[in-house]
Short mmCIF file of C-alpha atoms in Angstrom, two decimals:
data_model
loop_
_atom_site.label_atom_id
_atom_site.label_comp_id
_atom_site.label_asym_id
_atom_site.label_seq_id
_atom_site.Cartn_x
_atom_site.Cartn_y
_atom_site.Cartn_z
CA SER A 257 12.99 4.29 -4.56
CA GLN A 258 11.49 3.52 -1.63
CA GLN A 259 10.78 6.63 0.70
CA GLY A 260 10.30 5.15 3.76
CA GLU A 261 12.18 2.75 5.63
CA GLU A 262 11.03 1.04 8.62
CA ASP A 263 12.89 -0.19 12.11
CA PRO A 264 13.11 -2.67 13.22
CA GLN A 265 12.16 -4.69 10.27
CA ALA A 266 10.68 -7.72 12.52
CA LEU A 267 9.63 -7.06 16.22
CA SER A 268 8.19 -9.80 18.82
CA ILE A 269 6.26 -8.78 22.10
CA GLN A 270 4.22 -10.04 24.77
CA GLU A 271 0.12 -9.61 24.46
CA GLY A 272 -0.04 -6.18 26.89
CA GLU A 273 2.98 -4.77 25.91
CA ASN A 274 3.70 -1.63 23.78
CA ALA A 275 4.97 -1.82 20.64
CA THR A 276 6.92 0.94 18.56
CA MET A 277 7.84 1.17 14.99
CA ASN A 278 9.73 3.75 13.36
CA CYS A 279 9.45 5.07 9.99
CA SER A 280 12.29 7.55 8.06
CA TYR A 281 12.33 8.93 4.81
CA LYS A 282 14.38 11.21 2.35
CA THR A 283 12.03 14.50 0.64
CA SER A 284 9.68 16.39 1.47
CA ILE A 285 6.29 15.47 2.64
CA ASN A 286 2.80 16.25 2.32
CA ASN A 287 1.03 13.30 5.00
CA LEU A 288 2.14 10.07 6.13
CA GLN A 289 0.32 7.28 7.10
CA TRP A 290 0.47 3.96 8.93
CA TYR A 291 -0.89 0.57 7.11
CA ARG A 292 -1.73 -2.94 8.07
CA GLN A 293 -1.66 -5.86 6.14
CA ASN A 294 -2.39 -9.32 7.92
CA SER A 295 -1.09 -11.70 6.15
CA GLY A 296 -2.60 -13.12 2.70
CA ARG A 297 -4.56 -9.72 3.03
CA GLY A 298 -4.30 -6.15 1.15
CA LEU A 299 -3.28 -3.34 3.29
CA VAL A 300 -5.89 -1.44 5.80
CA HIS A 301 -5.52 2.40 6.60
CA LEU A 302 -4.52 3.24 10.23
CA ILE A 303 -3.79 6.59 10.25
CA LEU A 304 -2.87 9.73 8.70
CA ILE A 305 -1.02 12.38 9.95
CA ARG A 306 -0.19 15.82 8.09
CA SER A 307 3.20 17.68 7.75
CA ASN A 308 1.96 20.09 9.88
CA GLU A 309 1.00 17.96 12.64
CA ARG A 310 3.57 16.59 15.25
CA GLU A 311 1.37 14.07 17.47
CA LYS A 312 -2.00 12.32 16.41
CA HIS A 313 -3.90 9.79 18.41
CA SER A 314 -6.42 7.14 17.05
CA GLY A 315 -7.59 4.34 20.03
CA ARG A 316 -4.73 2.70 20.84
CA LEU A 317 -2.52 3.90 18.33
CA ARG A 318 -0.04 7.01 18.32
CA VAL A 319 1.86 8.74 15.67
CA THR A 320 4.48 11.06 16.16
CA LEU A 321 6.15 13.17 13.03
CA ASP A 322 9.25 15.15 12.99
CA THR A 323 9.69 16.61 9.79
CA SER A 324 13.34 18.03 10.80
CA LYS A 325 14.47 14.16 11.31
CA LYS A 326 12.17 13.21 8.68
CA SER A 327 11.09 10.44 11.04
CA SER A 328 7.46 9.37 12.45
CA SER A 329 6.83 6.70 14.67
CA LEU A 330 3.89 4.27 15.22
CA LEU A 331 2.83 2.96 18.65
CA ILE A 332 0.44 0.50 19.68
CA THR A 333 -0.43 0.26 23.56
CA ALA A 334 -1.69 -2.79 25.37
CA SER A 335 -0.94 -4.53 22.09
CA ARG A 336 -2.75 -7.97 21.58
CA ALA A 337 -2.55 -11.09 19.70
CA ALA A 338 -4.48 -9.50 17.00
CA ASP A 339 -2.33 -6.93 16.22
CA THR A 340 0.08 -9.29 14.71
CA ALA A 341 0.41 -7.95 11.53
CA SER A 342 2.97 -6.02 9.36
CA TYR A 343 2.88 -2.26 9.41
CA PHE A 344 4.04 -0.03 6.32
CA CYS A 345 4.18 3.82 6.56
CA ALA A 346 3.50 5.38 3.40
CA THR A 347 4.55 9.09 2.26
CA GLY A 348 2.85 11.38 -0.08
CA GLU A 349 4.88 14.23 -1.53
CA PRO A 350 3.99 17.36 -2.70
CA GLY A 351 2.68 17.41 -6.62
CA SER A 352 2.47 13.69 -6.33
CA ALA A 353 -1.01 13.25 -7.12
CA ARG A 354 -1.94 11.52 -4.27
CA GLN A 355 0.34 8.50 -5.00
CA LEU A 356 2.04 6.99 -1.97
CA THR A 357 5.92 5.85 -1.81
CA PHE A 358 5.96 2.53 0.90
CA GLY A 359 8.22 1.33 3.11
CA SER A 360 9.20 -2.35 3.67
CA GLY A 361 7.62 -2.78 6.82
CA THR A 362 7.92 -3.92 9.78
CA GLN A 363 6.31 -7.43 11.07
CA LEU A 364 4.86 -7.48 14.68
CA THR A 365 4.33 -10.53 16.68
CA VAL A 366 2.58 -10.07 19.48
CA LEU A 367 2.65 -13.65 21.65
CA PRO A 368 -0.06 -14.64 23.51
CA ASP B 1007 -20.74 -6.30 -2.96
CA ALA B 1008 -19.10 -3.04 -1.90
CA GLY B 1009 -15.88 -2.11 -1.74
CA ILE B 1010 -12.86 -3.03 -4.23
CA THR B 1011 -12.66 -6.66 -5.43
CA GLN B 1012 -9.94 -7.81 -7.57
CA SER B 1013 -9.82 -10.98 -9.68
CA PRO B 1014 -8.51 -13.66 -10.15
CA ARG B 1015 -7.18 -14.23 -7.04
CA TYR B 1016 -4.47 -16.73 -7.90
CA LYS B 1017 -2.89 -17.20 -11.37
CA ILE B 1018 -0.37 -19.38 -12.82
CA THR B 1019 1.11 -18.30 -16.53
CA GLU B 1020 3.57 -19.36 -18.09
CA THR B 1021 6.69 -17.10 -19.81
CA GLY B 1022 5.57 -15.17 -22.88
CA ARG B 1023 1.85 -15.17 -22.39
CA GLN B 1024 -0.91 -11.96 -21.66
CA VAL B 1025 -2.47 -11.73 -18.48
CA THR B 1026 -4.78 -9.27 -17.36
CA LEU B 1027 -5.68 -8.75 -13.77
CA MET B 1028 -9.20 -7.16 -12.57
CA CYS B 1029 -9.94 -4.58 -10.51
CA HIS B 1030 -13.35 -3.37 -9.23
CA GLN B 1031 -14.15 -0.51 -7.20
CA THR B 1032 -17.96 0.27 -6.32
CA TRP B 1033 -17.09 3.84 -4.39
CA SER B 1034 -16.73 6.05 -7.74
CA HIS B 1035 -12.91 6.91 -6.27
CA SER B 1036 -11.31 8.83 -8.93
CA TYR B 1037 -8.13 7.55 -7.75
CA MET B 1038 -6.72 4.06 -8.84
CA PHE B 1039 -3.52 2.15 -8.49
CA TRP B 1040 -1.67 -0.47 -8.93
CA TYR B 1041 1.16 -1.93 -7.11
CA ARG B 1042 2.96 -4.78 -6.47
CA GLN B 1043 4.62 -6.38 -3.77
CA ASP B 1044 7.85 -8.41 -3.24
CA LEU B 1045 9.93 -9.58 -0.33
CA GLY B 1046 11.81 -7.19 0.70
CA HIS B 1047 10.35 -4.52 -1.15
CA GLY B 1048 7.40 -3.21 -0.05
CA LEU B 1049 5.17 -2.38 -2.17
CA ARG B 1050 5.79 -0.41 -5.51
CA LEU B 1051 3.63 1.75 -7.77
CA ILE B 1052 3.30 0.07 -11.29
CA TYR B 1053 0.54 2.85 -12.68
CA TYR B 1054 -2.55 4.65 -11.25
CA SER B 1055 -4.84 6.18 -12.53
CA ALA B 1056 -6.38 9.78 -11.69
CA ALA B 1057 -9.57 9.47 -13.55
CA ALA B 1058 -11.79 7.68 -16.53
CA ASP B 1059 -8.99 7.53 -19.09
CA ILE B 1060 -6.28 9.13 -17.47
CA THR B 1061 -3.46 7.13 -16.48
CA ASP B 1062 0.08 7.69 -15.30
CA LYS B 1063 2.84 5.91 -14.53
CA GLY B 1064 4.55 5.00 -11.54
CA GLU B 1065 7.99 3.41 -10.43
CA VAL B 1066 7.75 0.12 -11.77
CA PRO B 1067 5.85 0.74 -15.07
CA ASP B 1068 7.47 -1.30 -17.84
CA GLY B 1069 6.27 -4.78 -18.91
CA TYR B 1070 2.71 -3.47 -17.85
CA VAL B 1071 -0.45 -1.81 -19.81
CA VAL B 1072 -3.25 -0.36 -17.67
CA SER B 1073 -6.59 1.62 -19.13
CA ARG B 1074 -9.66 3.09 -17.73
CA SER B 1075 -12.48 3.57 -19.51
CA LYS B 1076 -14.88 3.85 -16.51
CA THR B 1077 -14.33 5.14 -13.10
CA GLU B 1078 -15.29 1.28 -11.38
CA ASN B 1079 -12.65 -0.19 -13.24
CA PHE B 1080 -8.69 -0.11 -13.52
CA PRO B 1081 -7.30 -3.60 -15.36
CA LEU B 1082 -3.53 -4.06 -15.75
CA THR B 1083 -2.08 -6.00 -18.57
CA LEU B 1084 0.99 -8.37 -18.66
CA GLU B 1085 1.50 -8.21 -22.53
CA SER B 1086 3.87 -10.94 -22.38
CA ALA B 1087 4.76 -12.23 -19.19
CA THR B 1088 8.33 -12.61 -17.64
CA ARG B 1089 9.10 -14.84 -14.48
CA SER B 1090 10.30 -11.57 -12.89
CA GLN B 1091 6.58 -10.60 -13.02
CA THR B 1092 6.19 -12.79 -10.56
CA SER B 1093 4.40 -11.00 -7.55
CA VAL B 1094 1.48 -10.28 -5.85
CA TYR B 1095 -0.62 -7.92 -7.34
CA PHE B 1096 -2.97 -5.14 -5.46
CA CYS B 1097 -5.30 -2.63 -6.46
CA ALA B 1098 -6.28 0.61 -4.69
CA SER B 1099 -9.01 3.44 -4.79
CA SER B 1100 -8.69 7.28 -3.09
CA ASP B 1101 -11.16 9.64 -3.40
CA SER B 1102 -10.50 13.08 -4.72
CA GLY B 1103 -11.61 14.27 -1.06
CA THR B 1104 -9.41 15.96 1.93
CA LYS B 1105 -9.21 12.26 3.21
CA ASN B 1106 -6.01 10.78 1.54
CA GLU B 1107 -6.06 7.26 2.54
CA GLN B 1108 -6.27 4.16 -0.11
CA PHE B 1109 -8.34 1.42 0.13
CA PHE B 1110 -6.82 -1.89 -1.03
CA GLY B 1111 -8.34 -4.60 -2.68
CA PRO B 1112 -7.10 -8.62 -1.25
CA GLY B 1113 -4.67 -8.64 -4.07
CA THR B 1114 -3.75 -11.57 -7.11
CA ARG B 1115 -1.11 -14.07 -6.25
CA LEU B 1116 0.63 -14.30 -9.76
CA THR B 1117 3.09 -16.62 -10.40
CA VAL B 1118 4.87 -17.06 -13.99
CA LEU B 1119 6.59 -20.38 -14.78
#
């Protein structure tokens, strides 16, 4: 069963706008990660936030984590056409030996 | 080539045939994983391995077999392929340090007729 559920399933924005994707999960976690998948390619790790962290930044990416609400958000600022991809959240759970449980993803389209 | 590779990239087979998907990584990562990706389901874990000769089932292991005799290789075998195993298969690896990220291969698109 899936742990993370992304919202929205699809998002279309103009270049230069910000994109926000949300992820909700069901059980306790050690960490939450975000991955990007370009069409026809493998997933690429973007950022990891641990359960004791609330916010993390990496370049144009900002991730927040609210463990009380079991939710996370990924913000991409000043989006570019090259950001067009599917974005997945993945949760690592206590005692799970590095297993990750992936959500079903958000398809982001950035229009030039 | 450095990194994680999968072969073949595309495979068409028939119901009942045995198929083996190969995965090779050059980082000496301890952990390796096999996922399948189907529309609407995201990625689902089939099997994983914490080290050579140590494997364990994931969420959807039925119909699949894995082995890991060497750290760098983690083949996935479909013993008797079924149409429901038509999917895109991804291999991933992760080291045993504090960074928990997984590195993914390019995927194998398998069609079972």
